Amino acid sequence: MQDPDLSSVEPARRAEIARRIAEVEEYLRAPGAAAAERAAARLGLGLSSFRLLVRVWTRSHRAEDLSGATHRRSVSRRPDAPTMAQLSLIRGTEASMPDDVLLEKVVAQVYANAESFGAPMPSRPTVRAYASSFRRERLAGVPAGVGIAIDHCAVDVLVSWKGKAVLPIATLVLDLERRGVLGVALDPVRAGPRTTAAALLDAVSRIEASAAVRADAVPIEIERDGRPEWDELLDVVEAHGLTRSGGEAARLPGGLRTIRLLGKDVAGVRFKARTTHRKPEGRIGEGFASDVDDALQFLRSRLIPSGIGGPLAGLTEPVRTALALGLKPLTLD
């Protein structure tokens, strides 16, 4: 058997998932009750859990489908689910607020409304989780703007930096028209012109050559700080089919746009906006740290749908090729 594709498995879980797949494959070569018991014991699983593992693997042969492929984060410690009346209040409150308001403000408004009605509510994590779910459901297919935007946000996928495990900074190319991610780059220290060029190159490189031409130029929002390296990048951007907007600030945007557009948790990837501008020493985490390339591969597999070019696919192929050639040198340290 070929090595399993672990790119969509959280880096911290890859060794264990590979071990589980190896045990299942060994069992499948010589199945039986005794073999199942031995394999389950080696994995530290109950017999029924092991048999479920076998069924899932033989059905899909997708490592990310296996139990434990991602670190499960509970959104609530309370076992009781909201009542229908509570769900109606959460849904109604969320729908009454602006599309781009921070989710925390929605949660606060839910509790304010509940207090005015004298209605009890579940815990804040539970309310937040349902409000986020209702927002994604309501806004599915509703454009958040035109074109694309660049944002920078810490992500909860640990990478190695100077012997420590830190949360890296992701630079994201956001599709405002479809509320998604088109490209991503990663750095353990900070974002900037280089990671922006790398994320744009990632997005452009995914577009199929046969993509339909729909636009002479694509709007792109890029905020910049005072570093002179931005000048060369913005020259490339504006010379190859992208019309830039965005100003200059003391520091780059820190992930709030990403969270407003996508939510805090997308396909097992958690965004951490409040830590974006900290030094790496202030973003230290606990657990297994992968190298940056593995973490980047995981993020791309989780965040970016295959075959989606978004607004960038509207540019002609020669323009996209020229843009990619202009961006590539700017991705180097």
Coordinates of N, CA and C in Angstrom, one line a residue, residues 34-134:
A34 N -9.6 -12.6 16.7 CA -8.4 -12.5 17.5 C -7.5 -11.4 17.0
A35 N -7.4 -11.3 15.7 CA -6.5 -10.2 15.1 C -7.1 -8.8 15.4
A36 N -8.4 -8.7 15.5 CA -9.1 -7.4 15.8 C -8.8 -7.1 17.3
E37 N -8.8 -8.1 18.1 CA -8.6 -7.8 19.5 C -7.1 -7.4 19.8
R38 N -6.2 -8.0 19.1 CA -4.8 -7.6 19.2 C -4.5 -6.2 18.7
A39 N -5.1 -5.9 17.5 CA -4.9 -4.6 17.0 C -5.5 -3.5 17.8
A40 N -6.7 -3.8 18.4 CA -7.4 -2.8 19.2 C -6.6 -2.6 20.5
A41 N -6.0 -3.6 21.1 CA -5.2 -3.5 22.3 C -3.9 -2.7 22.0
R42 N -3.3 -2.9 20.8 CA -2.1 -2.1 20.5 C -2.4 -0.6 20.3
L43 N -3.6 -0.3 19.9 CA -4.0 1.1 19.7 C -4.6 1.7 20.9
G44 N -4.9 0.9 21.9 CA -5.5 1.4 23.1 C -7.0 1.7 22.9
L45 N -7.7 1.0 22.0 CA -9.1 1.2 21.7 C -9.9 0.0 22.1
G46 N -11.2 0.3 22.3 CA -12.1 -0.8 22.5 C -12.3 -1.6 21.2
L47 N -12.8 -2.8 21.3 CA -13.0 -3.6 20.1 C -14.0 -2.9 19.2
S48 N -15.1 -2.4 19.7 CA -16.1 -1.7 18.8 C -15.5 -0.5 18.2
S49 N -14.7 0.3 18.9 CA -14.1 1.4 18.3 C -13.1 1.0 17.2
F50 N -12.4 -0.1 17.4 CA -11.5 -0.5 16.3 C -12.3 -1.0 15.1
R51 N -13.4 -1.7 15.3 CA -14.2 -2.1 14.1 C -14.8 -0.9 13.4
L52 N -15.1 0.1 14.1 CA -15.6 1.3 13.4 C -14.5 2.0 12.6
L53 N -13.3 2.0 13.2 CA -12.1 2.5 12.5 C -11.9 1.7 11.2
V54 N -12.0 0.4 11.2 CA -11.9 -0.4 10.0 C -13.0 0.0 9.0
R55 N -14.2 0.1 9.4 CA -15.3 0.4 8.5 C -15.1 1.8 7.8
V56 N -14.7 2.8 8.6 CA -14.5 4.1 8.0 C -13.3 4.1 7.0
W57 N -12.2 3.4 7.4 CA -11.1 3.4 6.5 C -11.4 2.6 5.2
T58 N -12.0 1.5 5.3 CA -12.3 0.7 4.1 C -13.3 1.3 3.2
R59 N -14.2 2.2 3.8 CA -15.2 2.8 3.0 C -14.6 4.0 2.2
S60 N -13.7 4.8 2.8 CA -13.3 6.0 2.1 C -11.8 6.1 1.8
H61 N -11.0 5.4 2.6 CA -9.5 5.5 2.5 C -9.1 7.0 2.5
R62 N -9.7 7.7 3.3 CA -9.4 9.1 3.5 C -8.9 9.3 5.0
A63 N -7.7 9.7 5.2 CA -7.2 9.7 6.6 C -7.9 10.7 7.4
E64 N -8.4 11.8 6.8 CA -9.1 12.9 7.6 C -10.4 12.4 8.1
D65 N -11.0 11.3 7.5 CA -12.3 10.8 8.0 C -12.1 10.0 9.3
L66 N -10.9 9.7 9.7 CA -10.8 8.8 10.8 C -10.9 9.6 12.1
S67 N -11.5 8.9 13.1 CA -11.6 9.6 14.4 C -10.2 10.0 15.0
G68 N -10.1 11.2 15.4 CA -8.8 11.7 16.0 C -8.0 12.4 14.9
A69 N -8.5 12.6 13.7 CA -7.7 13.3 12.7 C -7.5 14.7 13.0
T70 N -8.4 15.3 13.8 CA -8.2 16.6 14.3 C -8.5 16.7 15.8
H71 N -7.9 17.7 16.4 CA -8.1 17.8 17.8 C -9.5 18.4 18.1
R72 N -10.3 17.6 18.7 CA -11.7 18.1 18.9 C -11.8 19.1 20.0
R73 N -12.3 20.2 19.7 CA -12.5 21.3 20.7 C -13.9 21.4 21.0
S74 N -14.3 21.2 22.3 CA -15.7 21.3 22.7 C -16.1 22.8 22.7
V75 N -17.2 23.1 22.2 CA -17.7 24.5 22.3 C -18.5 24.8 23.6
S76 N -18.8 23.8 24.3 CA -19.6 24.0 25.5 C -19.3 22.8 26.5
R77 N -19.2 23.2 27.7 CA -19.0 22.2 28.8 C -20.4 21.7 29.3
R78 N -21.4 22.3 28.9 CA -22.7 21.9 29.4 C -23.4 20.9 28.6
P79 N -23.9 19.8 29.1 CA -24.5 18.8 28.3 C -25.8 19.1 27.7
D80 N -26.5 20.1 28.3 CA -27.9 20.4 27.9 C -27.9 21.2 26.6
A81 N -28.7 20.9 25.6 CA -28.8 21.6 24.4 C -29.8 22.8 24.6
P82 N -29.7 23.8 23.8 CA -30.7 24.9 23.9 C -32.1 24.5 23.6
T83 N -33.1 25.1 24.2 CA -34.5 24.8 23.8 C -34.8 25.5 22.5
M84 N -36.0 25.1 21.9 CA -36.4 25.7 20.7 C -36.6 27.2 20.9
A85 N -37.1 27.7 22.0 CA -37.3 29.1 22.3 C -36.0 29.8 22.3
Q86 N -35.0 29.2 23.0 CA -33.6 29.8 23.0 C -33.0 29.9 21.6
L87 N -33.1 28.8 20.9 CA -32.6 28.8 19.5 C -33.3 29.9 18.7
S88 N -34.6 30.1 18.8 CA -35.3 31.1 18.1 C -34.8 32.5 18.4
L89 N -34.5 32.7 19.7 CA -34.0 34.0 20.1 C -32.6 34.2 19.6
I90 N -31.7 33.2 19.6 CA -30.4 33.4 19.0 C -30.4 33.6 17.5
R91 N -31.2 32.9 16.8 CA -31.3 33.0 15.4 C -31.9 34.4 15.0
G92 N -33.0 34.8 15.7 CA -33.6 36.1 15.4 C -32.6 37.3 15.7
T93 N -31.9 37.2 16.8 CA -30.9 38.2 17.2 C -29.8 38.3 16.1
E94 N -29.3 37.2 15.7 CA -28.2 37.2 14.7 C -28.7 37.8 13.4
A95 N -29.9 37.4 13.0 CA -30.4 37.9 11.7 C -30.7 39.4 11.7
S96 N -30.9 40.0 12.9 CA -31.3 41.4 13.0 C -30.0 42.3 13.0
M97 N -28.8 41.7 13.0 CA -27.6 42.5 13.2 C -26.9 42.6 11.8
P98 N -26.0 43.6 11.6 CA -25.3 43.7 10.4 C -24.4 42.4 10.1
D99 N -24.2 42.2 8.8 CA -23.5 41.0 8.4 C -22.1 40.9 8.9
D100 N -21.4 42.1 9.0 CA -20.0 42.1 9.3 C -19.7 42.5 10.8
V101 N -20.8 42.5 11.6 CA -20.6 42.8 13.0 C -19.8 41.6 13.7
L102 N -19.0 41.9 14.7 CA -18.2 40.8 15.3 C -19.2 39.9 16.1
L103 N -18.9 38.6 16.1 CA -19.7 37.7 16.7 C -19.9 37.9 18.2
E104 N -18.9 38.5 18.8 CA -19.1 38.7 20.3 C -20.2 39.8 20.5
K105 N -20.4 40.7 19.6 CA -21.4 41.7 19.8 C -22.8 41.0 19.6
V106 N -22.8 40.0 18.7 CA -24.1 39.3 18.5 C -24.4 38.5 19.8
V107 N -23.4 37.9 20.4 CA -23.6 37.1 21.6 C -24.1 38.1 22.7
A108 N -23.4 39.2 22.8 CA -23.8 40.2 23.9 C -25.3 40.6 23.7
Q109 N -25.7 40.8 22.4 CA -27.1 41.3 22.1 C -28.1 40.1 22.4
V110 N -27.7 38.9 22.2 CA -28.5 37.8 22.6 C -28.8 37.8 24.1
Y111 N -27.8 38.0 24.9 CA -28.0 38.0 26.3 C -28.8 39.3 26.8
A112 N -28.6 40.4 26.1 CA -29.4 41.6 26.4 C -30.9 41.4 26.1
N113 N -31.1 40.7 24.9 CA -32.5 40.4 24.5 C -33.1 39.4 25.5
A114 N -32.4 38.4 25.9 CA -32.9 37.4 26.8 C -33.2 38.0 28.2
E115 N -32.4 39.0 28.6 CA -32.6 39.6 29.9 C -33.9 40.5 29.8
S116 N -34.1 41.1 28.7 CA -35.3 42.0 28.6 C -36.6 41.1 28.6
F117 N -36.5 39.9 28.1 CA -37.6 39.0 28.1 C -37.7 38.1 29.4
G118 N -36.7 38.2 30.2 CA -36.7 37.4 31.4 C -36.5 35.9 31.1
A119 N -35.7 35.7 30.0 CA -35.5 34.3 29.5 C -34.1 33.8 29.9
P120 N -34.0 32.6 30.4 CA -32.7 32.0 30.7 C -32.0 31.6 29.4
M121 N -30.7 31.6 29.4 CA -29.9 31.2 28.2 C -28.8 30.2 28.6
P122 N -28.4 29.4 27.6 CA -27.2 28.5 27.8 C -25.9 29.3 28.0
S123 N -24.9 28.6 28.2 CA -23.5 29.2 28.4 C -23.1 30.0 27.2
R124 N -22.2 30.9 27.4 CA -21.7 31.8 26.3 C -21.1 31.0 25.1
P125 N -20.3 29.9 25.4 CA -19.7 29.2 24.3 C -20.8 28.5 23.4
T126 N -21.9 28.1 24.1 CA -23.0 27.4 23.4 C -23.7 28.5 22.5
V127 N -24.0 29.6 23.1 CA -24.7 30.7 22.3 C -23.8 31.1 21.1
R128 N -22.5 31.3 21.4 CA -21.6 31.7 20.3 C -21.5 30.7 19.2
A129 N -21.5 29.4 19.5 CA -21.4 28.4 18.5 C -22.7 28.4 17.7
Y130 N -23.8 28.5 18.3 CA -25.1 28.5 17.5 C -25.2 29.8 16.7
A131 N -24.8 30.9 17.2 CA -24.9 32.2 16.5 C -24.0 32.1 15.3
S132 N -22.8 31.5 15.5 CA -21.9 31.4 14.3 C -22.5 30.5 13.3
S133 N -23.1 29.4 13.7 CA -23.7 28.4 12.7 C -24.8 29.1 12.0
F134 N -25.7 29.9 12.7 CA -26.8 30.5 12.0 C -26.3 31.6 11.1

